[in-house]
Amino acid sequence: MARSERKPEGKSIAEPEPAKVLQKRQLLAQVARRTGLRNSEVKAVVEATLAELDEAIAAGMTLALPPLGRARISRRNDSSGGEVITLRLRRRAADEA
């Protein structure tokens, strides 16, 4: 076996997991299930909430939203005509909740 073909001994390299994405329609369905409200009732509230969060982030505000956590903007870039915002999210450890 050639030197470049050797695997590291005692260490396995794990493949990254594909990102899990929560779509807005899934969020609406989950909120409706949790609250017992109809999707049409939930939709207006969720859309208004997302609009308020968008405005707060655009204004550079830190979000303190338990149990989600505290999110603050750590970096802003304008890339290829779109704004890229990096948020740092700090959450409590599971045993502190």
Coordinates of C-alpha atoms in Angstrom, one line a residue:
M1 CA 0.0 0.0 0.0
A2 CA 1.4 3.4 -1.0
R3 CA 2.0 5.9 1.8
S4 CA -0.7 8.3 0.5
E5 CA -3.3 5.5 0.5
R6 CA -2.9 4.7 4.2
K7 CA -5.8 5.4 6.6
P8 CA -5.0 7.1 9.9
E9 CA -4.6 4.5 12.5
G10 CA -7.2 4.4 15.3
K11 CA -9.2 7.3 13.8
S12 CA -12.1 7.1 11.5
I13 CA -13.1 10.1 9.5
A14 CA -16.8 10.7 9.7
E15 CA -18.6 12.1 6.7
P16 CA -20.5 15.3 7.4
E17 CA -24.3 14.9 7.7
P18 CA -26.4 16.6 5.2
A19 CA -28.1 19.8 6.6
K20 CA -31.6 19.4 7.8
V21 CA -33.9 22.2 6.6
L22 CA -37.1 23.4 8.2
Q23 CA -39.3 24.9 5.5
K24 CA -41.9 27.5 6.3
R25 CA -44.8 25.2 5.5
Q26 CA -43.4 22.6 7.9
L27 CA -43.1 25.3 10.6
L28 CA -46.7 26.3 10.0
A29 CA -47.9 22.7 10.3
Q30 CA -45.9 22.1 13.5
V31 CA -47.1 25.3 15.1
A32 CA -50.7 24.4 14.1
R33 CA -50.3 20.9 15.6
R34 CA -48.8 22.3 18.8
T35 CA -51.4 25.0 19.3
G36 CA -54.5 23.2 18.0
L37 CA -55.2 26.1 15.6
R38 CA -55.8 25.9 11.9
N39 CA -53.0 26.5 9.4
S40 CA -54.7 29.6 8.1
E41 CA -54.9 31.0 11.7
V42 CA -51.2 30.2 12.3
K43 CA -50.0 31.6 9.0
A44 CA -50.6 35.2 9.7
V45 CA -49.0 35.1 13.1
V46 CA -45.9 33.2 11.9
E47 CA -45.5 35.5 8.9
A48 CA -45.8 38.6 11.1
T49 CA -43.2 37.1 13.5
L50 CA -40.8 36.3 10.7
A51 CA -41.2 39.9 9.4
E52 CA -40.4 41.4 12.8
L53 CA -37.4 39.1 13.2
D54 CA -36.2 40.2 9.8
E55 CA -36.4 43.9 10.7
A56 CA -34.6 43.3 14.0
I57 CA -31.8 41.5 12.3
A58 CA -31.6 44.1 9.6
A59 CA -31.3 46.7 12.3
G60 CA -28.4 44.8 13.9
M61 CA -30.3 44.0 17.1
T62 CA -29.4 41.1 19.4
L63 CA -32.3 38.7 19.7
A64 CA -33.0 37.3 23.2
L65 CA -35.6 34.6 22.5
P66 CA -35.8 31.9 25.1
P67 CA -35.9 28.9 24.6
L68 CA -34.2 29.5 21.2
G69 CA -31.4 31.5 22.9
R70 CA -29.6 34.7 22.3
A71 CA -28.6 35.5 18.7
R72 CA -26.4 38.4 17.7
I73 CA -24.9 39.4 14.4
S74 CA -21.2 38.6 14.3
R75 CA -20.5 39.5 10.7
R76 CA -22.1 41.2 7.7
N77 CA -21.0 40.9 4.1
D78 CA -22.5 42.0 0.8
S79 CA -21.8 39.2 -1.6
S80 CA -22.9 39.1 -5.3
G81 CA -25.9 41.4 -4.8
G82 CA -27.1 39.7 -1.6
E83 CA -26.5 40.4 2.1
V84 CA -24.8 37.6 4.1
I85 CA -25.3 37.9 7.8
T86 CA -23.7 35.6 10.3
L87 CA -25.5 35.1 13.5
R88 CA -24.0 33.6 16.7
L89 CA -26.6 31.7 18.7
R90 CA -25.9 31.0 22.3
R91 CA -28.1 28.5 24.0
R92 CA -28.3 27.0 27.5
A93 CA -27.0 23.6 27.9
A94 CA -29.7 20.9 28.0
D95 CA -29.1 20.2 31.7
E96 CA -29.6 23.9 32.6
A97 CA -33.1 24.2 31.0

